[in-house]
N, C-alpha and C. Protein backbone atom coordinates (compact mmCIF):
# COMPACT_ATOMS: atom_id res chain seq x y z
N MET A 1 -11.93 -9.57 -15.98
CA MET A 1 -11.56 -8.56 -17.13
C MET A 1 -10.70 -9.15 -18.37
N SER A 2 -10.95 -9.39 -19.49
CA SER A 2 -10.03 -9.59 -20.39
C SER A 2 -9.13 -8.47 -20.88
N ASP A 3 -7.97 -8.94 -21.45
CA ASP A 3 -6.88 -7.74 -22.00
C ASP A 3 -7.64 -7.22 -23.20
N ALA A 4 -8.94 -7.45 -23.89
CA ALA A 4 -9.33 -6.84 -24.67
C ALA A 4 -10.05 -5.68 -24.41
N LYS A 5 -10.37 -5.36 -23.16
CA LYS A 5 -11.19 -4.30 -22.57
C LYS A 5 -9.84 -3.27 -22.65
N PHE A 6 -8.98 -3.71 -22.40
CA PHE A 6 -7.83 -2.57 -22.10
C PHE A 6 -7.69 -1.51 -23.48
N PRO A 7 -7.86 0.03 -22.70
CA PRO A 7 -7.46 0.68 -24.03
C PRO A 7 -5.97 0.86 -24.50
N LYS A 8 -5.99 0.45 -25.57
CA LYS A 8 -4.48 0.42 -26.61
C LYS A 8 -3.66 1.54 -26.20
N ALA A 9 -4.34 2.94 -26.35
CA ALA A 9 -3.16 3.98 -26.60
C ALA A 9 -2.80 4.14 -25.03
N LYS A 10 -1.53 4.95 -24.94
CA LYS A 10 -0.99 5.34 -23.74
C LYS A 10 -1.77 6.37 -23.12
N MET A 11 -1.64 6.28 -21.84
CA MET A 11 -3.05 7.61 -21.36
C MET A 11 -2.09 7.86 -20.22
N GLN A 12 -2.63 9.03 -19.74
CA GLN A 12 -2.20 9.92 -18.58
C GLN A 12 -2.38 9.08 -17.36
N LEU A 13 -1.42 9.16 -16.42
CA LEU A 13 -1.10 8.28 -15.26
C LEU A 13 -1.33 9.17 -13.91
N VAL A 14 -2.27 8.62 -13.26
CA VAL A 14 -2.24 9.55 -12.15
C VAL A 14 -2.35 8.48 -11.01
N LEU A 15 -1.52 8.98 -9.95
CA LEU A 15 -1.65 8.16 -8.54
C LEU A 15 -2.53 8.84 -7.39
N ALA A 16 -3.40 7.81 -7.01
CA ALA A 16 -4.49 8.56 -6.25
C ALA A 16 -3.88 8.45 -4.75
N SER A 17 -2.58 8.67 -4.30
CA SER A 17 -2.20 8.77 -3.26
C SER A 17 -1.08 9.42 -2.85
N GLN A 18 -1.33 10.31 -1.53
CA GLN A 18 -0.09 11.26 -1.36
C GLN A 18 1.26 10.47 -0.51
N SER A 19 1.07 9.31 -0.41
CA SER A 19 2.19 8.19 0.59
C SER A 19 3.65 8.88 -0.37
N PRO A 20 4.31 9.48 0.76
CA PRO A 20 6.03 9.54 -0.04
C PRO A 20 6.37 8.44 -0.45
N ARG A 21 6.12 7.53 0.17
CA ARG A 21 6.81 6.04 -0.22
C ARG A 21 6.04 5.45 -1.55
N ARG A 22 4.51 5.65 -1.87
CA ARG A 22 4.42 5.25 -3.19
C ARG A 22 4.96 5.97 -4.49
N VAL A 23 5.11 7.46 -3.89
CA VAL A 23 5.53 8.42 -4.87
C VAL A 23 7.16 7.94 -5.41
N HIS A 24 7.73 8.01 -4.43
CA HIS A 24 9.11 7.43 -4.71
C HIS A 24 9.18 6.26 -5.41
N LEU A 25 8.50 5.23 -4.81
CA LEU A 25 8.58 4.01 -5.79
C LEU A 25 7.85 4.29 -7.14
N MET A 26 6.99 4.98 -7.56
CA MET A 26 6.78 5.15 -8.82
C MET A 26 7.58 5.83 -9.54
N ARG A 27 8.11 7.05 -8.93
CA ARG A 27 9.58 8.02 -9.83
C ARG A 27 10.56 7.06 -9.83
N GLU A 28 10.91 6.28 -9.01
CA GLU A 28 12.22 5.53 -9.03
C GLU A 28 11.61 4.67 -10.08
N ALA A 29 11.16 3.93 -10.47
CA ALA A 29 10.30 3.19 -11.73
C ALA A 29 10.56 3.84 -13.08
N GLY A 30 10.37 4.94 -13.19
CA GLY A 30 10.76 5.63 -14.51
C GLY A 30 9.25 6.51 -14.87
N TYR A 31 8.47 6.16 -13.97
CA TYR A 31 6.95 6.70 -14.43
C TYR A 31 6.80 8.18 -14.32
N LYS A 32 6.19 8.76 -15.41
CA LYS A 32 5.48 10.43 -15.22
C LYS A 32 3.83 9.82 -15.03
N PHE A 33 4.02 10.86 -13.62
CA PHE A 33 2.45 10.60 -13.33
C PHE A 33 1.90 11.86 -12.39
N ASP A 34 0.77 12.34 -12.17
CA ASP A 34 0.36 13.33 -11.25
C ASP A 34 -0.10 12.41 -9.88
N ILE A 35 -0.43 13.58 -8.90
CA ILE A 35 -0.75 13.19 -7.80
C ILE A 35 -2.12 13.65 -7.42
N LEU A 36 -3.28 13.02 -7.29
CA LEU A 36 -4.25 13.16 -6.85
C LEU A 36 -4.64 12.36 -5.65
N VAL A 37 -5.30 13.41 -4.70
CA VAL A 37 -5.75 12.80 -3.15
C VAL A 37 -7.37 13.16 -3.10
N PRO A 38 -7.84 11.68 -3.50
CA PRO A 38 -9.35 12.13 -3.82
C PRO A 38 -9.90 12.01 -2.29
N GLU A 39 -10.94 12.33 -1.90
CA GLU A 39 -11.69 12.37 -0.41
C GLU A 39 -12.60 10.96 -0.73
N VAL A 40 -12.24 10.19 0.38
CA VAL A 40 -12.90 8.76 -0.10
C VAL A 40 -13.27 8.44 1.57
N GLU A 41 -14.08 7.93 1.81
CA GLU A 41 -14.19 6.73 3.22
C GLU A 41 -13.91 5.64 2.71
N GLU A 42 -13.17 4.85 3.32
CA GLU A 42 -12.16 3.72 3.30
C GLU A 42 -13.62 2.47 4.21
N ALA A 43 -13.28 1.70 3.57
CA ALA A 43 -14.13 0.63 4.11
C ALA A 43 -13.52 0.19 5.46
N HIS A 44 -14.11 -0.25 6.50
CA HIS A 44 -13.44 -1.01 7.74
C HIS A 44 -14.44 -2.14 8.02
N ASP A 45 -14.50 -3.27 7.04
CA ASP A 45 -15.51 -4.22 7.30
C ASP A 45 -14.80 -5.47 7.78
N GLY A 46 -14.89 -5.68 8.91
CA GLY A 46 -14.36 -7.21 9.76
C GLY A 46 -14.90 -8.28 8.94
N SER A 47 -15.87 -8.11 8.21
CA SER A 47 -16.24 -9.46 7.31
C SER A 47 -14.97 -9.60 6.48
N LEU A 48 -14.82 -8.61 5.90
CA LEU A 48 -14.01 -8.82 4.53
C LEU A 48 -12.15 -9.51 4.81
N SER A 49 -12.11 -10.34 3.71
CA SER A 49 -10.60 -10.96 4.32
C SER A 49 -9.88 -9.78 3.88
N PRO A 50 -8.01 -9.40 3.98
CA PRO A 50 -7.46 -8.40 4.03
C PRO A 50 -7.31 -8.21 2.50
N GLU A 51 -7.19 -9.35 2.40
CA GLU A 51 -7.02 -8.97 0.32
C GLU A 51 -8.49 -8.29 0.00
N ASP A 52 -9.44 -8.37 0.20
CA ASP A 52 -10.78 -8.03 -0.14
C ASP A 52 -10.78 -6.43 0.17
N LEU A 53 -10.48 -6.32 1.61
CA LEU A 53 -10.78 -5.11 2.29
C LEU A 53 -9.74 -3.85 1.12
N THR A 54 -8.52 -4.45 1.44
CA THR A 54 -7.82 -3.57 0.82
C THR A 54 -7.62 -3.30 -0.69
N VAL A 55 -8.55 -4.53 -1.60
CA VAL A 55 -8.62 -4.00 -2.62
C VAL A 55 -9.81 -2.99 -3.06
N GLU A 56 -10.53 -3.03 -1.74
CA GLU A 56 -11.72 -2.47 -2.06
C GLU A 56 -11.63 -0.93 -1.87
N ASN A 57 -10.73 -0.73 -0.87
CA ASN A 57 -10.26 0.67 -0.43
C ASN A 57 -9.54 1.19 -1.40
N ALA A 58 -8.71 0.55 -2.22
CA ALA A 58 -7.98 0.72 -3.29
C ALA A 58 -9.04 1.22 -4.50
N ARG A 59 -9.85 0.29 -4.74
CA ARG A 59 -10.81 0.77 -5.78
C ARG A 59 -11.68 2.32 -5.20
N ARG A 60 -12.20 2.09 -4.47
CA ARG A 60 -12.47 3.52 -3.82
C ARG A 60 -11.86 4.23 -4.17
N LYS A 61 -10.78 4.68 -4.12
CA LYS A 61 -9.75 5.98 -4.76
C LYS A 61 -9.48 5.76 -5.84
N ALA A 62 -9.54 4.86 -6.60
CA ALA A 62 -8.90 4.72 -8.12
C ALA A 62 -10.16 5.15 -8.54
N VAL A 63 -11.43 4.96 -8.42
CA VAL A 63 -12.91 5.32 -8.97
C VAL A 63 -13.05 6.78 -8.57
N ALA A 64 -12.53 6.97 -7.77
CA ALA A 64 -12.97 8.72 -7.40
C ALA A 64 -12.19 9.82 -8.42
N GLY A 65 -10.79 9.27 -8.25
CA GLY A 65 -10.02 9.90 -9.16
C GLY A 65 -9.87 9.85 -10.52
N ALA A 66 -10.62 8.52 -10.94
CA ALA A 66 -11.15 8.60 -12.34
C ALA A 66 -12.41 9.32 -12.46
N LEU A 67 -13.34 9.80 -11.63
CA LEU A 67 -14.25 10.64 -11.89
C LEU A 67 -13.68 12.05 -12.36
N LEU A 68 -12.49 12.31 -11.68
CA LEU A 68 -12.30 13.64 -11.55
C LEU A 68 -11.33 13.83 -12.88
N HIS A 69 -10.92 12.53 -13.61
CA HIS A 69 -9.69 12.61 -14.55
C HIS A 69 -10.13 11.69 -15.68
N PRO A 70 -11.35 11.65 -16.15
CA PRO A 70 -12.41 10.68 -17.05
C PRO A 70 -10.96 10.08 -18.16
N ASP A 71 -9.89 10.98 -18.42
CA ASP A 71 -9.01 10.12 -19.66
C ASP A 71 -8.02 9.57 -19.10
N ALA A 72 -7.72 9.52 -17.76
CA ALA A 72 -6.63 9.23 -17.32
C ALA A 72 -6.46 7.60 -16.82
N LEU A 73 -5.55 7.05 -16.56
CA LEU A 73 -5.54 6.04 -15.99
C LEU A 73 -5.42 6.29 -14.68
N VAL A 74 -6.10 5.66 -13.29
CA VAL A 74 -5.70 6.22 -12.33
C VAL A 74 -5.47 4.93 -11.39
N ILE A 75 -4.39 5.19 -10.64
CA ILE A 75 -3.91 4.03 -9.49
C ILE A 75 -4.25 4.23 -8.18
N GLY A 76 -5.19 3.18 -7.61
CA GLY A 76 -5.30 3.56 -6.01
C GLY A 76 -4.86 2.34 -5.30
N ALA A 77 -4.34 2.61 -3.89
CA ALA A 77 -3.52 1.50 -3.25
C ALA A 77 -4.16 1.60 -1.99
N ASP A 78 -3.71 0.61 -1.23
CA ASP A 78 -4.42 0.62 0.15
C ASP A 78 -3.29 -0.50 0.73
N THR A 79 -2.51 -0.61 1.85
CA THR A 79 -2.01 -1.17 2.41
C THR A 79 -2.13 -1.65 4.12
N LEU A 80 -2.38 -2.60 4.36
CA LEU A 80 -2.62 -3.25 6.04
C LEU A 80 -1.52 -4.29 6.29
N VAL A 81 -1.34 -3.79 7.64
CA VAL A 81 -0.39 -4.91 8.45
C VAL A 81 -1.15 -5.61 9.15
N TYR A 82 -1.18 -6.95 9.09
CA TYR A 82 -2.10 -8.17 9.92
C TYR A 82 -1.05 -8.89 10.72
N LEU A 83 -1.62 -9.02 11.84
CA LEU A 83 -1.38 -10.35 12.79
C LEU A 83 -2.32 -10.76 13.50
N ASP A 84 -2.32 -12.32 13.21
CA ASP A 84 -3.12 -13.23 13.54
C ASP A 84 -4.46 -12.75 13.09
N SER A 85 -4.77 -12.30 11.80
CA SER A 85 -5.88 -12.25 11.11
C SER A 85 -6.57 -10.98 11.27
N GLU A 86 -5.86 -9.93 12.21
CA GLU A 86 -6.41 -8.44 12.63
C GLU A 86 -5.42 -7.62 12.29
N PRO A 87 -5.92 -6.76 11.43
CA PRO A 87 -5.52 -5.31 10.81
C PRO A 87 -4.77 -4.60 11.80
N LEU A 88 -3.69 -4.08 11.52
CA LEU A 88 -3.19 -2.83 12.29
C LEU A 88 -2.73 -1.66 11.36
N GLY A 89 -3.59 -0.65 11.77
CA GLY A 89 -3.65 0.71 10.88
C GLY A 89 -2.70 1.41 11.25
N LYS A 90 -2.60 2.44 11.24
CA LYS A 90 -2.06 3.70 11.17
C LYS A 90 -2.39 4.03 12.97
N PRO A 91 -1.03 3.96 13.49
CA PRO A 91 -1.79 4.34 15.25
C PRO A 91 -2.03 5.96 15.31
N GLU A 92 -2.75 5.80 16.24
CA GLU A 92 -3.24 7.50 16.41
C GLU A 92 -2.00 8.06 17.39
N ASN A 93 -1.42 7.79 17.87
CA ASN A 93 -0.34 8.22 18.82
C ASN A 93 0.86 7.29 19.00
N LEU A 94 1.90 7.93 19.86
CA LEU A 94 3.08 7.37 20.17
C LEU A 94 2.76 6.20 21.18
N ASP A 95 1.91 6.02 22.29
CA ASP A 95 1.41 5.41 22.89
C ASP A 95 0.99 3.85 21.98
N GLU A 96 0.39 3.88 21.36
CA GLU A 96 -0.09 2.90 20.17
C GLU A 96 0.65 2.40 19.42
N ALA A 97 1.45 3.33 19.25
CA ALA A 97 2.56 2.75 18.31
C ALA A 97 3.69 1.93 18.78
N LEU A 98 3.63 2.24 20.09
CA LEU A 98 4.62 1.68 21.25
C LEU A 98 4.16 0.17 20.97
N ALA A 99 2.54 0.19 21.52
CA ALA A 99 2.16 -1.23 21.82
C ALA A 99 1.76 -1.76 20.30
N MET A 100 1.78 -1.22 19.30
CA MET A 100 1.92 -2.04 18.20
C MET A 100 3.18 -2.72 18.04
N LEU A 101 3.99 -2.33 18.21
CA LEU A 101 5.58 -3.12 17.89
C LEU A 101 5.92 -4.08 19.16
N ARG A 102 5.50 -3.85 20.24
CA ARG A 102 5.35 -4.89 21.03
C ARG A 102 4.76 -6.10 20.64
N ARG A 103 3.48 -5.87 19.92
CA ARG A 103 2.62 -6.98 19.65
C ARG A 103 3.28 -7.76 18.80
N LEU A 104 4.07 -6.97 17.57
CA LEU A 104 4.86 -7.58 16.41
C LEU A 104 6.35 -8.07 16.87
N SER A 105 6.70 -7.72 18.06
CA SER A 105 7.90 -8.23 18.39
C SER A 105 8.09 -9.54 18.49
N GLY A 106 9.30 -10.36 17.67
CA GLY A 106 9.44 -11.61 17.85
C GLY A 106 8.89 -12.44 17.15
N ARG A 107 7.86 -11.75 16.06
CA ARG A 107 6.97 -12.59 15.47
C ARG A 107 6.68 -12.15 14.13
N SER A 108 5.85 -13.48 13.06
CA SER A 108 5.95 -13.12 11.49
C SER A 108 4.17 -12.57 11.65
N HIS A 109 4.48 -11.66 10.57
CA HIS A 109 2.98 -10.84 10.39
C HIS A 109 2.77 -10.56 8.67
N GLU A 110 1.92 -10.14 8.12
CA GLU A 110 1.68 -10.13 6.89
C GLU A 110 1.25 -8.70 6.33
N VAL A 111 1.96 -8.52 5.14
CA VAL A 111 1.37 -7.28 4.86
C VAL A 111 0.75 -7.32 3.73
N CYS A 112 -0.49 -7.01 3.71
CA CYS A 112 -1.37 -6.83 2.23
C CYS A 112 -1.65 -5.47 1.53
N THR A 113 -1.39 -5.11 0.42
CA THR A 113 -1.37 -3.78 -0.47
C THR A 113 -2.40 -4.56 -1.61
N GLY A 114 -3.40 -3.94 -1.41
CA GLY A 114 -4.83 -3.82 -2.75
C GLY A 114 -4.17 -2.77 -3.37
N VAL A 115 -4.39 -3.25 -4.86
CA VAL A 115 -3.98 -2.09 -5.97
C VAL A 115 -5.49 -2.10 -6.98
N TYR A 116 -5.90 -0.85 -7.28
CA TYR A 116 -6.77 -1.12 -8.40
C TYR A 116 -6.39 0.34 -9.64
N LEU A 117 -6.78 -0.33 -10.64
CA LEU A 117 -6.62 0.58 -11.83
C LEU A 117 -7.46 0.74 -12.41
N ALA A 118 -8.10 2.25 -12.57
CA ALA A 118 -9.48 2.73 -12.94
C ALA A 118 -9.22 3.65 -14.31
N TRP A 119 -10.09 3.28 -14.93
CA TRP A 119 -10.02 4.01 -16.13
C TRP A 119 -11.35 4.42 -16.56
N ASP A 120 -11.81 5.39 -17.67
CA ASP A 120 -13.02 5.38 -18.14
C ASP A 120 -13.96 5.87 -17.18
N GLY A 121 -13.57 7.29 -16.95
CA GLY A 121 -13.88 7.93 -15.74
C GLY A 121 -14.78 6.85 -14.84
N GLY A 122 -14.05 5.64 -14.39
CA GLY A 122 -14.32 4.72 -13.36
C GLY A 122 -15.09 3.87 -13.70
N ARG A 123 -15.54 3.60 -15.16
CA ARG A 123 -16.61 2.70 -15.65
C ARG A 123 -15.97 1.46 -15.63
N GLN A 124 -14.84 1.51 -15.90
CA GLN A 124 -13.94 0.31 -15.82
C GLN A 124 -12.68 0.24 -15.08
N GLY A 125 -12.27 -0.88 -14.69
CA GLY A 125 -11.06 -1.13 -13.85
C GLY A 125 -10.85 -2.62 -13.45
N ARG A 126 -9.48 -2.88 -12.85
CA ARG A 126 -9.04 -4.19 -12.03
C ARG A 126 -8.26 -4.13 -11.21
N GLY A 127 -8.43 -4.90 -10.31
CA GLY A 127 -7.83 -4.72 -9.03
C GLY A 127 -7.04 -6.28 -9.01
N PHE A 128 -6.26 -6.28 -8.35
CA PHE A 128 -5.08 -7.02 -7.61
C PHE A 128 -4.89 -6.93 -6.27
N HIS A 129 -4.02 -7.94 -5.28
CA HIS A 129 -3.25 -7.90 -4.29
C HIS A 129 -2.17 -8.74 -4.11
N VAL A 130 -1.43 -8.13 -3.21
CA VAL A 130 0.10 -8.87 -2.82
C VAL A 130 0.23 -9.11 -1.38
N VAL A 131 0.64 -10.19 -1.23
CA VAL A 131 0.76 -10.04 0.20
C VAL A 131 2.56 -10.80 0.69
N SER A 132 3.08 -10.11 1.32
CA SER A 132 4.43 -10.30 2.13
C SER A 132 4.12 -10.74 3.35
N GLN A 133 5.37 -11.68 3.93
CA GLN A 133 5.45 -11.80 5.36
C GLN A 133 6.92 -10.96 5.72
N VAL A 134 6.62 -10.72 6.93
CA VAL A 134 7.55 -9.76 7.53
C VAL A 134 7.95 -10.61 9.00
N VAL A 135 9.10 -10.91 9.37
CA VAL A 135 9.53 -11.22 10.71
C VAL A 135 10.45 -10.14 11.34
N PHE A 136 9.86 -9.97 12.85
CA PHE A 136 10.37 -8.69 13.49
C PHE A 136 11.66 -9.77 14.09
N LYS A 137 12.51 -8.93 14.97
CA LYS A 137 13.30 -9.12 16.07
C LYS A 137 12.74 -9.04 17.00
N ALA A 138 13.07 -9.63 18.20
CA ALA A 138 12.67 -9.02 19.64
C ALA A 138 12.71 -8.22 19.75
N LEU A 139 12.04 -7.47 20.39
CA LEU A 139 12.27 -6.13 20.79
C LEU A 139 11.84 -5.32 22.03
N ASP A 140 12.47 -4.67 22.57
CA ASP A 140 12.18 -4.06 24.34
C ASP A 140 11.71 -2.71 24.11
N ASP A 141 11.41 -2.03 24.98
CA ASP A 141 10.83 -1.06 24.62
C ASP A 141 11.87 0.44 24.61
N ASP A 142 12.66 0.06 24.74
CA ASP A 142 14.08 1.35 24.63
C ASP A 142 14.20 1.19 23.14
N LEU A 143 14.52 -0.19 23.08
CA LEU A 143 14.51 0.17 21.36
C LEU A 143 13.59 0.31 20.06
N ILE A 144 12.28 0.20 20.84
CA ILE A 144 10.93 0.61 20.12
C ILE A 144 11.13 2.35 19.80
N ARG A 145 11.54 2.75 21.32
CA ARG A 145 11.21 4.30 21.04
C ARG A 145 12.37 4.72 20.34
N GLY A 146 13.76 4.40 20.72
CA GLY A 146 15.00 4.89 19.92
C GLY A 146 14.48 4.36 18.15
N TYR A 147 13.51 3.48 17.60
CA TYR A 147 13.37 3.42 16.49
C TYR A 147 12.42 4.79 16.13
N HIS A 148 11.44 4.92 17.10
CA HIS A 148 10.50 5.83 17.07
C HIS A 148 10.78 7.19 16.82
N SER A 149 12.16 7.03 17.60
CA SER A 149 12.88 8.86 17.57
C SER A 149 13.44 9.05 16.00
N LEU A 150 13.76 8.09 15.33
CA LEU A 150 14.11 8.16 14.13
C LEU A 150 12.70 8.09 12.86
N VAL A 151 12.32 7.74 13.28
CA VAL A 151 11.07 7.17 12.09
C VAL A 151 9.61 7.95 12.66
N ASN A 152 8.82 8.28 11.83
CA ASN A 152 7.54 8.92 12.36
C ASN A 152 6.40 7.87 12.02
N PRO A 153 6.07 6.89 13.31
CA PRO A 153 5.05 5.72 12.94
C PRO A 153 3.68 6.49 12.80
N LEU A 154 3.38 7.36 12.73
CA LEU A 154 2.02 7.77 12.69
C LEU A 154 1.36 7.77 11.08
N ASP A 155 1.97 7.47 10.53
CA ASP A 155 1.65 7.91 8.96
C ASP A 155 1.64 6.48 8.68
N LYS A 156 2.28 5.42 9.04
CA LYS A 156 2.26 4.01 9.03
C LYS A 156 1.74 3.05 9.32
N ALA A 157 1.00 1.75 8.52
CA ALA A 157 0.34 0.69 9.39
C ALA A 157 0.97 0.20 9.72
N GLY A 158 0.53 -0.39 10.97
CA GLY A 158 1.63 -1.13 12.06
C GLY A 158 2.53 -0.58 12.48
N ALA A 159 2.71 0.77 12.30
CA ALA A 159 3.69 1.78 13.30
C ALA A 159 5.16 1.50 12.54
N TYR A 160 5.42 0.84 11.54
CA TYR A 160 6.82 1.00 11.25
C TYR A 160 6.99 0.81 9.68
N GLY A 161 8.35 1.58 9.03
CA GLY A 161 8.30 1.16 7.63
C GLY A 161 9.81 0.42 7.14
N ILE A 162 9.85 -0.18 6.39
CA ILE A 162 10.68 -1.49 6.33
C ILE A 162 11.83 -0.93 5.71
N GLN A 163 11.53 0.12 4.74
CA GLN A 163 12.73 1.23 4.24
C GLN A 163 13.34 2.12 5.32
N GLU A 164 12.69 2.17 6.35
CA GLU A 164 13.54 3.31 7.38
C GLU A 164 14.42 2.69 8.21
N HIS A 165 15.42 2.73 8.75
CA HIS A 165 16.14 1.97 9.56
C HIS A 165 15.05 0.66 10.13
N GLY A 166 14.92 -0.06 9.12
CA GLY A 166 14.02 -1.33 9.26
C GLY A 166 15.05 -2.52 9.65
N ASN A 167 16.48 -2.28 9.52
CA ASN A 167 17.23 -3.02 9.87
C ASN A 167 17.29 -2.87 11.69
N MET A 168 16.79 -1.94 12.28
CA MET A 168 17.06 -2.30 13.62
C MET A 168 15.99 -2.96 14.49
N ILE A 169 14.67 -3.60 13.53
CA ILE A 169 13.37 -4.05 13.98
C ILE A 169 13.11 -5.08 13.35
N ILE A 170 13.68 -5.53 12.23
CA ILE A 170 13.09 -6.69 11.38
C ILE A 170 14.42 -7.72 11.16
N ALA A 171 14.00 -8.70 11.14
CA ALA A 171 14.82 -9.77 11.27
C ALA A 171 14.73 -10.64 9.59
N GLY A 172 13.80 -10.17 8.88
CA GLY A 172 13.51 -10.46 7.35
C GLY A 172 12.31 -10.67 7.07
N HIS A 173 12.01 -10.95 5.74
CA HIS A 173 10.75 -10.65 4.82
C HIS A 173 10.89 -11.94 3.61
N GLN A 174 9.51 -12.20 3.22
CA GLN A 174 9.31 -13.43 2.15
C GLN A 174 8.29 -12.32 1.54
N GLY A 175 8.43 -12.90 0.31
CA GLY A 175 7.91 -11.81 -0.91
C GLY A 175 8.28 -10.36 -1.34
N SER A 176 7.45 -9.68 -1.89
CA SER A 176 8.00 -8.21 -2.42
C SER A 176 8.49 -7.44 -1.47
N TRP A 177 9.50 -6.52 -1.52
CA TRP A 177 10.07 -5.86 -0.67
C TRP A 177 9.02 -4.41 -0.77
N THR A 178 8.89 -4.01 -2.20
CA THR A 178 8.17 -2.52 -2.31
C THR A 178 6.87 -3.02 -2.11
N ASN A 179 5.97 -4.25 -2.18
CA ASN A 179 4.76 -4.32 -1.19
C ASN A 179 4.43 -3.94 0.35
N VAL A 180 5.99 -4.37 0.91
CA VAL A 180 5.94 -3.74 2.49
C VAL A 180 6.20 -2.63 2.23
N MET A 181 6.39 -1.79 1.83
CA MET A 181 6.61 -0.28 1.83
C MET A 181 5.59 0.44 1.01
N GLY A 182 4.19 -0.36 0.41
CA GLY A 182 3.00 0.10 0.12
C GLY A 182 2.57 0.15 -1.27
N LEU A 183 3.43 -0.40 -2.29
CA LEU A 183 3.09 -0.39 -3.61
C LEU A 183 4.38 -1.53 -4.30
N PRO A 184 3.54 -2.93 -4.46
CA PRO A 184 4.30 -4.08 -4.82
C PRO A 184 4.34 -3.58 -6.60
N MET A 185 5.66 -3.12 -6.82
CA MET A 185 6.05 -2.70 -7.80
C MET A 185 6.31 -3.65 -9.15
N GLU A 186 6.66 -4.83 -8.67
CA GLU A 186 6.82 -5.96 -9.72
C GLU A 186 5.17 -6.15 -10.66
N ARG A 187 4.22 -6.47 -9.70
CA ARG A 187 3.24 -6.78 -10.20
C ARG A 187 2.53 -5.45 -11.20
N LEU A 188 2.62 -4.52 -10.30
CA LEU A 188 2.06 -2.81 -10.83
C LEU A 188 2.77 -2.96 -12.36
N THR A 189 4.09 -3.14 -12.36
CA THR A 189 4.47 -2.87 -13.54
C THR A 189 3.80 -3.86 -14.79
N LYS A 190 3.96 -4.78 -14.33
CA LYS A 190 3.16 -6.04 -15.37
C LYS A 190 1.89 -5.55 -15.81
N GLU A 191 0.82 -4.87 -14.92
CA GLU A 191 -0.48 -4.62 -15.07
C GLU A 191 0.03 -3.37 -16.02
N LEU A 192 0.65 -2.07 -15.76
CA LEU A 192 0.77 -1.17 -16.74
C LEU A 192 1.39 -1.38 -17.75
N GLU A 193 1.98 -2.30 -18.21
CA GLU A 193 2.50 -2.67 -19.50
C GLU A 193 1.09 -2.95 -20.27
N LYS A 194 0.10 -3.36 -20.17
CA LYS A 194 -0.91 -3.99 -20.72
C LYS A 194 -1.76 -2.47 -21.13
N PHE A 195 -1.40 -1.19 -20.58
CA PHE A 195 -1.88 0.23 -21.12
C PHE A 195 -0.99 0.64 -22.29
N ALA A 196 0.52 0.00 -22.62
CA ALA A 196 1.17 0.59 -23.54
C ALA A 196 1.28 0.15 -24.56
N ARG A 197 0.41 -0.87 -24.91
CA ARG A 197 0.77 -1.66 -26.05
C ARG A 197 0.16 -0.67 -27.36
């Protein structure tokens, strides 16, 4: 979509997410916005690449929000952790969370966040994705349980959050830190600048 399609006037900004990490990142960057959590059915299509799947789910959230707020610019986002091309979503319980970190232990994995901006009641929009690499330390079960006693893993893809006691489990990362948190602010800021012209 060409830049000519972007509205020229500043618009009300809506974040279609209740993720405390995304809300924090947006506020920390100085944006004024409303929060909306539209009810959408997320795609779980194994034939889609991580990039396509996260952007599609972000699109569903943003378009649903734009239908409710047709005069707003609505941001949707979706983050998945991938290990060996297999998605690791949010664990259903602590046993599953433990198993996820056992799998990630001592290995590198990808974090992919898809973002979609929708406006004009959802009739117009554009999406993008950002991928970061995260390397885990070698973890034993005692360390994993200790980490999970400090951090709620059940609301996090891959059962961890890089910003919460991440030094306990993470050896390093490449790419956007905010992307691993759930919203790639470097790229998003550039996209939002196009709406403020």
